[in-house]
Coordinates of C-alpha atoms and ligand atoms in Angstrom, one line a residue:
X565 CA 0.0 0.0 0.0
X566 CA 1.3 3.0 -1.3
X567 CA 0.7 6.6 1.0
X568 CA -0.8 9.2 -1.1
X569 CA 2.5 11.5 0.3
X570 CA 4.7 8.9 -0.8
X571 CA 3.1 9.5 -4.6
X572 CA 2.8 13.1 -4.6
X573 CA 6.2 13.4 -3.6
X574 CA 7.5 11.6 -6.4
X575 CA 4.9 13.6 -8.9
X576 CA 6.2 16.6 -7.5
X577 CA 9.7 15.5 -7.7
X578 CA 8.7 14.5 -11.5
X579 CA 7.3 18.2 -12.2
X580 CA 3.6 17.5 -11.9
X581 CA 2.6 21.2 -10.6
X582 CA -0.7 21.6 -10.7
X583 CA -3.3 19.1 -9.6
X584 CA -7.6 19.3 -9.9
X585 CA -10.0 16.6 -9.3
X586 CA -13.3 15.5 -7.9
X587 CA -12.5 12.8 -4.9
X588 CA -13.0 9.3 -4.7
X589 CA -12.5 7.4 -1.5
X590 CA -9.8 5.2 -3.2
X591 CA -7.5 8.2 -3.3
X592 CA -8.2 10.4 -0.9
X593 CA -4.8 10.0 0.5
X594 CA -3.5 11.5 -2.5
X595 CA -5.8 14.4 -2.5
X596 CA -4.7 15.0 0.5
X597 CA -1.4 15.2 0.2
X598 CA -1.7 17.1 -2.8
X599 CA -3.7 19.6 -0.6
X600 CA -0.6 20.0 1.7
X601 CA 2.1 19.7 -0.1
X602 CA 4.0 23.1 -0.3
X603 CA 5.1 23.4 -4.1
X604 CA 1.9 22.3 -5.4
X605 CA -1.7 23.8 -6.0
X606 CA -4.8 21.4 -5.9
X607 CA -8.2 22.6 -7.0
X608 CA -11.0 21.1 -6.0
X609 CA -13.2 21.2 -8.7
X610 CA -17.0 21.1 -9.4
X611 CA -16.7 18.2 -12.1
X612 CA -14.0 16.4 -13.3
X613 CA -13.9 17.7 -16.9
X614 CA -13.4 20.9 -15.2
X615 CA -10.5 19.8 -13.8
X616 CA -9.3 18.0 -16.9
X617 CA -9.7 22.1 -18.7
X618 CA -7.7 23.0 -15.6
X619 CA -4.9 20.8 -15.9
X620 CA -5.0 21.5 -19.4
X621 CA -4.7 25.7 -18.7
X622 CA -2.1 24.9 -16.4
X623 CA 0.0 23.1 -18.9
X624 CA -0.4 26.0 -21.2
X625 CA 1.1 28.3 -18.7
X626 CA 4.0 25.6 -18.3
X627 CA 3.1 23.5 -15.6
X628 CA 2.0 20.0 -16.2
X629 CA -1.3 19.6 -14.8
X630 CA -2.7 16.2 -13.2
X631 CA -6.6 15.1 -12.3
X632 CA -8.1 13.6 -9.6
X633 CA -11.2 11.5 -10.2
X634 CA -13.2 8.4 -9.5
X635 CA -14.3 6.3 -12.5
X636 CA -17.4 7.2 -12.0
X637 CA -16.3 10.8 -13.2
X638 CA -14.4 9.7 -16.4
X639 CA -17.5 10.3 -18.0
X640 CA -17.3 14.0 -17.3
X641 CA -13.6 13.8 -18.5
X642 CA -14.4 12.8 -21.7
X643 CA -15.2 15.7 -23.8
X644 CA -12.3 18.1 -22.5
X645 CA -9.9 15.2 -22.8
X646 CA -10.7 14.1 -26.5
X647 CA -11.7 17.4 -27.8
X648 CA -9.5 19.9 -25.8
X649 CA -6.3 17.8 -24.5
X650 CA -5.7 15.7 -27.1
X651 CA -5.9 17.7 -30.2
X652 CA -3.6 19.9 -28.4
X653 CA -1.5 17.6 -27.4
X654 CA -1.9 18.6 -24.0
X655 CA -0.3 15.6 -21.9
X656 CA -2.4 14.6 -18.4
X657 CA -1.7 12.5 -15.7
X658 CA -5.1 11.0 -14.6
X659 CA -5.6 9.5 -11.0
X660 CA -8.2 7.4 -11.1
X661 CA -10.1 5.6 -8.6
X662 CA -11.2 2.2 -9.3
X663 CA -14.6 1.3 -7.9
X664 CA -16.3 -1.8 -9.2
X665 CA -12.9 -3.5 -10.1
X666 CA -12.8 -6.8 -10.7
X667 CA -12.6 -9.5 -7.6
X668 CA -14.0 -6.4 -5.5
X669 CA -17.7 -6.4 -4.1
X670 CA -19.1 -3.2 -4.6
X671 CA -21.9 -0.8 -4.8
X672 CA -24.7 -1.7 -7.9
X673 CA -23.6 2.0 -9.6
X674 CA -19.9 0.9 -9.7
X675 CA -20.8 -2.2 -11.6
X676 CA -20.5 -1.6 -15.1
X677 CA -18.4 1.0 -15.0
X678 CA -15.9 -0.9 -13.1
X679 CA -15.8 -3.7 -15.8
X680 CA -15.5 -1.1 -18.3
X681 CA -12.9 1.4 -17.3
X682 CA -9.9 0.0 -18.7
X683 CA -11.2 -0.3 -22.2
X684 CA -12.6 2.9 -22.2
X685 CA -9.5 4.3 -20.9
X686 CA -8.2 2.5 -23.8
X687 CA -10.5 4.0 -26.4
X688 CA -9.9 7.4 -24.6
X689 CA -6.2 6.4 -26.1
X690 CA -4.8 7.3 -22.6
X691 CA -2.3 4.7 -21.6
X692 CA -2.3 2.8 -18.7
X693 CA 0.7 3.0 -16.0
X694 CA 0.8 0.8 -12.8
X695 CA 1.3 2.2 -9.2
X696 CA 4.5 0.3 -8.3
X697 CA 4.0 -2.0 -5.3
X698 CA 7.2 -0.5 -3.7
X699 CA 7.5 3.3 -2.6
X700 CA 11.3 3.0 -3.7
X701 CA 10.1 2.6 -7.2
X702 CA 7.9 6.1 -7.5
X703 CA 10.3 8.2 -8.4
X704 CA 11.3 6.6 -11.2
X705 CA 7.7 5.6 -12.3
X706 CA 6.9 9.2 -12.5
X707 CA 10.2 10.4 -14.0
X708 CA 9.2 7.6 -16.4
X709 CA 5.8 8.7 -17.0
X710 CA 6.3 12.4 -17.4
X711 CA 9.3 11.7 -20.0
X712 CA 6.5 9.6 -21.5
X713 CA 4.3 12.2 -22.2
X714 CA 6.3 15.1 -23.2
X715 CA 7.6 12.8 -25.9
X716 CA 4.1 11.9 -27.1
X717 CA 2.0 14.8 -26.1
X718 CA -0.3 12.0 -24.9
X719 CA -2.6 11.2 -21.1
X720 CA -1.5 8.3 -18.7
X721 CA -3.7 7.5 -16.0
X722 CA -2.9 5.2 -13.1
X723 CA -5.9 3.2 -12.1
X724 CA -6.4 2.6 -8.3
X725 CA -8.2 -0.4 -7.4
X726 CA -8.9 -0.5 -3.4
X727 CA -5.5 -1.5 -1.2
X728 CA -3.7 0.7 -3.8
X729 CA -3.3 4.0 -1.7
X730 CA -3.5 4.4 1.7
X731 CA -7.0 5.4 3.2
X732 CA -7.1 9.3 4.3
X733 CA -7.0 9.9 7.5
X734 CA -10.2 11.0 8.5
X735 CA -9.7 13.0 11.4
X736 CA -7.6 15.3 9.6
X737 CA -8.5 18.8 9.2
X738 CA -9.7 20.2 5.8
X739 CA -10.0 23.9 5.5
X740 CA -12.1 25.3 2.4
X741 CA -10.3 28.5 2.1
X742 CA -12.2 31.9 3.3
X743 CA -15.5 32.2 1.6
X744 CA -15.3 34.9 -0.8
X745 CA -18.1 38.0 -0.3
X746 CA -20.2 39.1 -2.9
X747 CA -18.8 41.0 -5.5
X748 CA -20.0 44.2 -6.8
X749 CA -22.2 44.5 -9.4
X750 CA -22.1 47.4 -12.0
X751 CA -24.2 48.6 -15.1
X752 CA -27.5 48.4 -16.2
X753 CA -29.3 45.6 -18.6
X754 CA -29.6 47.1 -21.7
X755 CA -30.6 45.9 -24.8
X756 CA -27.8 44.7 -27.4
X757 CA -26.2 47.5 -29.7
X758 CA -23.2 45.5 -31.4
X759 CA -22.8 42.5 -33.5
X760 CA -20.4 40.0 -31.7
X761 CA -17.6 41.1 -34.1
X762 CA -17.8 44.7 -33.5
X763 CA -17.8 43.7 -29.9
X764 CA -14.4 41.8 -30.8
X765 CA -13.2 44.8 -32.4
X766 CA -13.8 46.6 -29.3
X767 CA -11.8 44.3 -26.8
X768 CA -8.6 43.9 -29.5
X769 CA -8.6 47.7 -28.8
X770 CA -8.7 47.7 -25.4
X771 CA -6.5 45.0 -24.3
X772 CA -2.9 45.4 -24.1
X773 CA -0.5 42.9 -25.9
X774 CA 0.6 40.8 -23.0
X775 CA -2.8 39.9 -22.0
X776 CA -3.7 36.2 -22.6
X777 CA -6.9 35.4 -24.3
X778 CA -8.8 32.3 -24.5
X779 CA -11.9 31.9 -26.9
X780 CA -14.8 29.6 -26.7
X781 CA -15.1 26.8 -29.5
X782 CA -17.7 28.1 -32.7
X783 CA -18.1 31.5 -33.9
X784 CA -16.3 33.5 -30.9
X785 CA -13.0 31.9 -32.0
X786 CA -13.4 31.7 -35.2
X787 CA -14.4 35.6 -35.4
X788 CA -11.5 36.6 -33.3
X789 CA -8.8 34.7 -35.6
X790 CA -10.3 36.3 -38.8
X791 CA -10.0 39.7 -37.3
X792 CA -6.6 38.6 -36.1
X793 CA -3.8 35.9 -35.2
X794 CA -2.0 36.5 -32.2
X795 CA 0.7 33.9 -30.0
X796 CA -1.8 35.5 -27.4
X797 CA -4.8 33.9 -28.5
X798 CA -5.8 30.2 -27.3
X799 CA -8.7 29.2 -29.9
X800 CA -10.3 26.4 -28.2
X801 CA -11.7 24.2 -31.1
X802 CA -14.2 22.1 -29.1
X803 CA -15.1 21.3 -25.5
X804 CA -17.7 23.7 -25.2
X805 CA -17.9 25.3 -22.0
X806 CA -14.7 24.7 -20.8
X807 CA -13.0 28.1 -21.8
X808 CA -13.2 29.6 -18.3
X809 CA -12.0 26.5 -16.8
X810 CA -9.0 26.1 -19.2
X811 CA -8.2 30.1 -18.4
X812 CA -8.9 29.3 -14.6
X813 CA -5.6 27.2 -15.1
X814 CA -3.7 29.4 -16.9
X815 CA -4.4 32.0 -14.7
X816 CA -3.8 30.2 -11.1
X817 CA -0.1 29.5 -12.9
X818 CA 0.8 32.2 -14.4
X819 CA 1.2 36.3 -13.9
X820 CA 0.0 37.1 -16.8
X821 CA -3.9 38.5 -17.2
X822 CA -6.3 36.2 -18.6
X823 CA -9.6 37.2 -20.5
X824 CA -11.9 34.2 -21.7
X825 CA -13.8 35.5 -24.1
X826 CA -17.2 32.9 -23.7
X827 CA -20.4 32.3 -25.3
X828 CA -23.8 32.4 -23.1
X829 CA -24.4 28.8 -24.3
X830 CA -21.0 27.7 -23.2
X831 CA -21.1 29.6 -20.0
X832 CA -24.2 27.9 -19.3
X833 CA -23.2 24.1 -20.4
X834 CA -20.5 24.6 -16.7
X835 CA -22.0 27.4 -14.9
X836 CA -20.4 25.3 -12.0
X837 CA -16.7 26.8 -13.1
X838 CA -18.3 30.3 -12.0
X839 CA -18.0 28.9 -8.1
X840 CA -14.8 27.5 -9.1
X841 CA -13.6 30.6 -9.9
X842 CA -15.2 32.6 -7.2
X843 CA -13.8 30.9 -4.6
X844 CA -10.3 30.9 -5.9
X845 CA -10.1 34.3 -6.8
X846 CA -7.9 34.6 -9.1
X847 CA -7.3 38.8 -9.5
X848 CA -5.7 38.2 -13.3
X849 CA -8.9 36.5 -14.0
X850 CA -11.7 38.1 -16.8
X851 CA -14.3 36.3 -18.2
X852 CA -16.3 38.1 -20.7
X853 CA -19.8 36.3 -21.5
X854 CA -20.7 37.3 -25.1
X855 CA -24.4 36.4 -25.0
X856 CA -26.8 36.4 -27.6
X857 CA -29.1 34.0 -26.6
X858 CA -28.4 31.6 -28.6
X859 CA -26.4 28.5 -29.5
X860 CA -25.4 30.8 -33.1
X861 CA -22.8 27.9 -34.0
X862 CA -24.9 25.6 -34.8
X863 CA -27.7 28.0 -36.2
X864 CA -29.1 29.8 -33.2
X865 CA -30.7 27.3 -31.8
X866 CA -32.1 29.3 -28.5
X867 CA -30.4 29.2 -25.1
X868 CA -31.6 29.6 -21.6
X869 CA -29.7 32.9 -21.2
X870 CA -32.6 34.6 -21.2
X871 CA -34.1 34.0 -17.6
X872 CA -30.5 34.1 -16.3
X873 CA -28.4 37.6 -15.0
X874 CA -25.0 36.4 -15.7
X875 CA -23.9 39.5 -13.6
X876 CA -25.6 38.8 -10.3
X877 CA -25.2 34.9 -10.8
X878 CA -21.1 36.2 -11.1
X879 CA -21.2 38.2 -8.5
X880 CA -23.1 36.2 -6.0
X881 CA -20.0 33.0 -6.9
X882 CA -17.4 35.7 -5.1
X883 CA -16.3 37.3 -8.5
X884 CA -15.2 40.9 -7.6
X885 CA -16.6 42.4 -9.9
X886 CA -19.9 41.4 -12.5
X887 CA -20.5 44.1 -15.3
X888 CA -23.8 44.8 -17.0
X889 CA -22.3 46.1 -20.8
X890 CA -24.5 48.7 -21.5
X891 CA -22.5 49.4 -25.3
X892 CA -19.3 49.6 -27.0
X893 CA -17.7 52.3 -25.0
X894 CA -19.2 50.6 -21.4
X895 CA -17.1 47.7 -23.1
X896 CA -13.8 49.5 -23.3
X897 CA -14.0 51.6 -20.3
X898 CA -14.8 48.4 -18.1
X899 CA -11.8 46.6 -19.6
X900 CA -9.7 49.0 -19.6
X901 CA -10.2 49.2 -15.3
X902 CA -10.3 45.5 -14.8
X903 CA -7.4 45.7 -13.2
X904 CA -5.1 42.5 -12.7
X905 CA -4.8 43.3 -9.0
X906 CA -8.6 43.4 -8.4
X907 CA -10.4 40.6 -10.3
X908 CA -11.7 38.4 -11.2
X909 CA -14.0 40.4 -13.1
X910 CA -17.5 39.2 -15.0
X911 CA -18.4 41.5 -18.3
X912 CA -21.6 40.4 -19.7
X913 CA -22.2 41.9 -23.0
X914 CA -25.5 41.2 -24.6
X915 CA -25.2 40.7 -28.8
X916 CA -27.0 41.4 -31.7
X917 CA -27.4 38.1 -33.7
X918 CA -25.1 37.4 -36.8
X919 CA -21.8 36.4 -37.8
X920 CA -18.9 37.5 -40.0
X921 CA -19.8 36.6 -43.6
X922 CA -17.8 33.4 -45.2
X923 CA -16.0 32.5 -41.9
X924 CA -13.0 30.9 -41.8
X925 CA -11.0 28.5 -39.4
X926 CA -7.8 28.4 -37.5
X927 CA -5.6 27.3 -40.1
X928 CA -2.9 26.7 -37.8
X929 CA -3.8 23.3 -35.7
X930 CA -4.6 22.9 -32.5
X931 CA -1.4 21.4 -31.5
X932 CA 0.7 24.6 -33.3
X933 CA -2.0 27.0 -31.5
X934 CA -1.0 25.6 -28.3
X935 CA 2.5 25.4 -28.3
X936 CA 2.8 28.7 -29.8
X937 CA 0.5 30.3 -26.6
X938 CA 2.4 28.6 -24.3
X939 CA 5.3 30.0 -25.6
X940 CA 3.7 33.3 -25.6
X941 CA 2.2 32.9 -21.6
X942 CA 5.8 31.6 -19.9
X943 CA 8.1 34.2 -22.1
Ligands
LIG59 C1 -19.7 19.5 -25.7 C2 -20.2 20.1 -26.9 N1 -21.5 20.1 -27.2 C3 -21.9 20.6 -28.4 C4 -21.1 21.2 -29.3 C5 -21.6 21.8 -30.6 N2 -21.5 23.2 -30.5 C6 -20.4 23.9 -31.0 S1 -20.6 25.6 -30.8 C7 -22.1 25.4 -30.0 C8 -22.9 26.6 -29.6 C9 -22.1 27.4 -28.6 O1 -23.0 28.4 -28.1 P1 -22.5 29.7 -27.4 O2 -21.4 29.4 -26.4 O3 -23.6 30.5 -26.9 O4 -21.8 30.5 -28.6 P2 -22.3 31.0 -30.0 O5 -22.4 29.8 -30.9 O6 -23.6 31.7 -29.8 O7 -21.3 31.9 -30.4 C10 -22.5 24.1 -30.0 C11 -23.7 23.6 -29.4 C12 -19.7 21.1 -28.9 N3 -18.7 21.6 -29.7 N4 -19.3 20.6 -27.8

């Protein structure tokens, strides 16, 4: 039996930096010490494919990002890991405990997906590492596994059946961090004056060059590359939703200041990375939610945005600051005073429909796009 300090040690050791997970029993010990552990930063997240966009932003701001999660959870992995990570070739190390394994009674909702977890892990095309049997041996297991995957740009996940890790202790203390109080809310609602390029226009002006950007998949980041190509942009090609949770990442490791630039369907799809990024308060943190109601991607299909105040829904996760975008010049002026000392900041920008006529695509790959950014965030 292995203690979960025994492994994070040797992941730290082996440069994993950043860790992000939803627990499981099976390695709680290894939350735990990832918790504790003075050189590292765990996230708790609010689902596990958040912390898979985590890990992912860490990685782009040069740390190499690990997730916690049951097998349950590998379901929520799924679409940030084969749509995000690995067209990116964003390399994860995956933690994964093992209920329902085989020659282990367990509970009815463990039992197929216990059977199943090492083929889908296998159809995932992350490879499959063993927790050596002999703390002696970590080291090298995770100097071996990290070498691994900056050589193939690909995930390796070490499955934990029970008797793998240590149990937590469960006596031990476990602070949440402070709460955060309710952020300020500015602007009024006000009914939408720009197209979402001219609103694009708008924030190119306004942001300085060093400032990271991170687009949502569909129009947003298509838009944003036609109007221009930058080392500072990170065009997210899929996993929808995951745009604040991938700059969550990048902002948590790294100095730079980070604007996601999100749709209201996307925003929507993990409203849960709102809390996420509330409570970790990241001050280099902006998330601007360009809504117009609708999924416009995939022919404006309607969304619930709607019924929901994006601002006071912001504000009320411990964002410092939720702005209502009453126009164009609303738009610059609160940019230009979200500060990297004071966020995070919310700006919620309400659209007219359309999109840019004949839209392109990236034409660089994902893979290019992300090396190049992480290039851009660590220089
Ligand atoms: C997980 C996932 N579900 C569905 C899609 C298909 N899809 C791509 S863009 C999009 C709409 C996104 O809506 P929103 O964030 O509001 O941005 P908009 O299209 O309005 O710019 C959808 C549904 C996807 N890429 N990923």
């Amino acid at each position: 039996v292995i203690g979960g300090g025994e492994f994070i040690d040797a992941a730290a050791a082996a440069g994993f930096g950043f860790w992000s997970g939803v627990p499981c029993s099976l390695v709680g010990s290894v939350i735990d010490a990832a918790a504790d552990h003075p050189d590292l930063t765990y996230v708790g997240a609010t689902n596990e494919g958040e912390a898979t966009a985590l890990a992912v932003g860490a990685w782009l701001a040069g740390v190499r990002g690990a997730v916690i999660t049951q097998n349950s959870g590998l379901g929520n992995v799924v679409n940030p890991l084969t749509s995000l990570a690995a067209p990116a070739g964003v390399p994860l190390l995956i933690v994964c405990g093992w209920r329902g394994a085989p020659g282990h009674a367990d509970e009815p909702q463990h039992a197929l997906m216990g059977q199943i977890t090492p083929a889908l892990l296998g159809m995932l095309k992350v490879d499959r590492r063993e927790v050596p049997a002999a703390a002696a041996s970590l080291a090298a297991e995770l100097r071996m596994a990290a070498e691994w995957m900056t050589e193939t740009g690909r995930s390796q996940a070490y499955l934990a059946a029970p008797g793998t890790f240590a149990r937590a202790d469960a006596d031990r203390p476990r602070v949440a961090g402070p709460a955060a109080p309710p952020g300020r809310v500015e602007g009024v609602a006000a009914a939408p004056s720009a197209t979402r390029l001219e609103v694009l226009e708008t924030v190119r002006a306004a942001l300085p060059a060093d400032v990271a950007v991170v687009a949502t998949t569909g129009h947003t980041a298509r838009e944003l590359f036609a109007l221009h190509d930058s080392p500072a942009h990170y065009y997210h090609v899929g996993a929808m939703g995951s745009a604040s949770a991938t700059g969550l990442g990048l902002a948590l490791n790294s100095d730079r200041q980070v604007v996601v630039l999100d749709g209201d369907g996307s925003a929507l799809m993990r409203l849960g990375t709102m809390a996420t990024v509330g409570h970790q308060r990241p001050a280099n943190f902006v998330q601007v939610v360009l809504d117009n109601g609708a999924h416009a991607s995939t022919g404006g299909q309607p969304t619930a945005s709607p019924s929901v105040d994006f601002a006071a829904v912001a504000a009320a996760c411990g964002f410092a600051r939720a702005v209502r975008v009453e126009d164009r010049a609303h738009l610059a002026a609160a940019l230009a005073t979200a500060s990297p000392e004071d966020g995070p900041h919310l700006l919620h920008v309400p659209l007219l429909p359309g999109a840019a006529a004949d839209l392109g695509r990236p034409t660089l790959a994902p893979a290019e796009v992300a090396l190049r950014f992480r290039d851009f965030v660590v220089a």
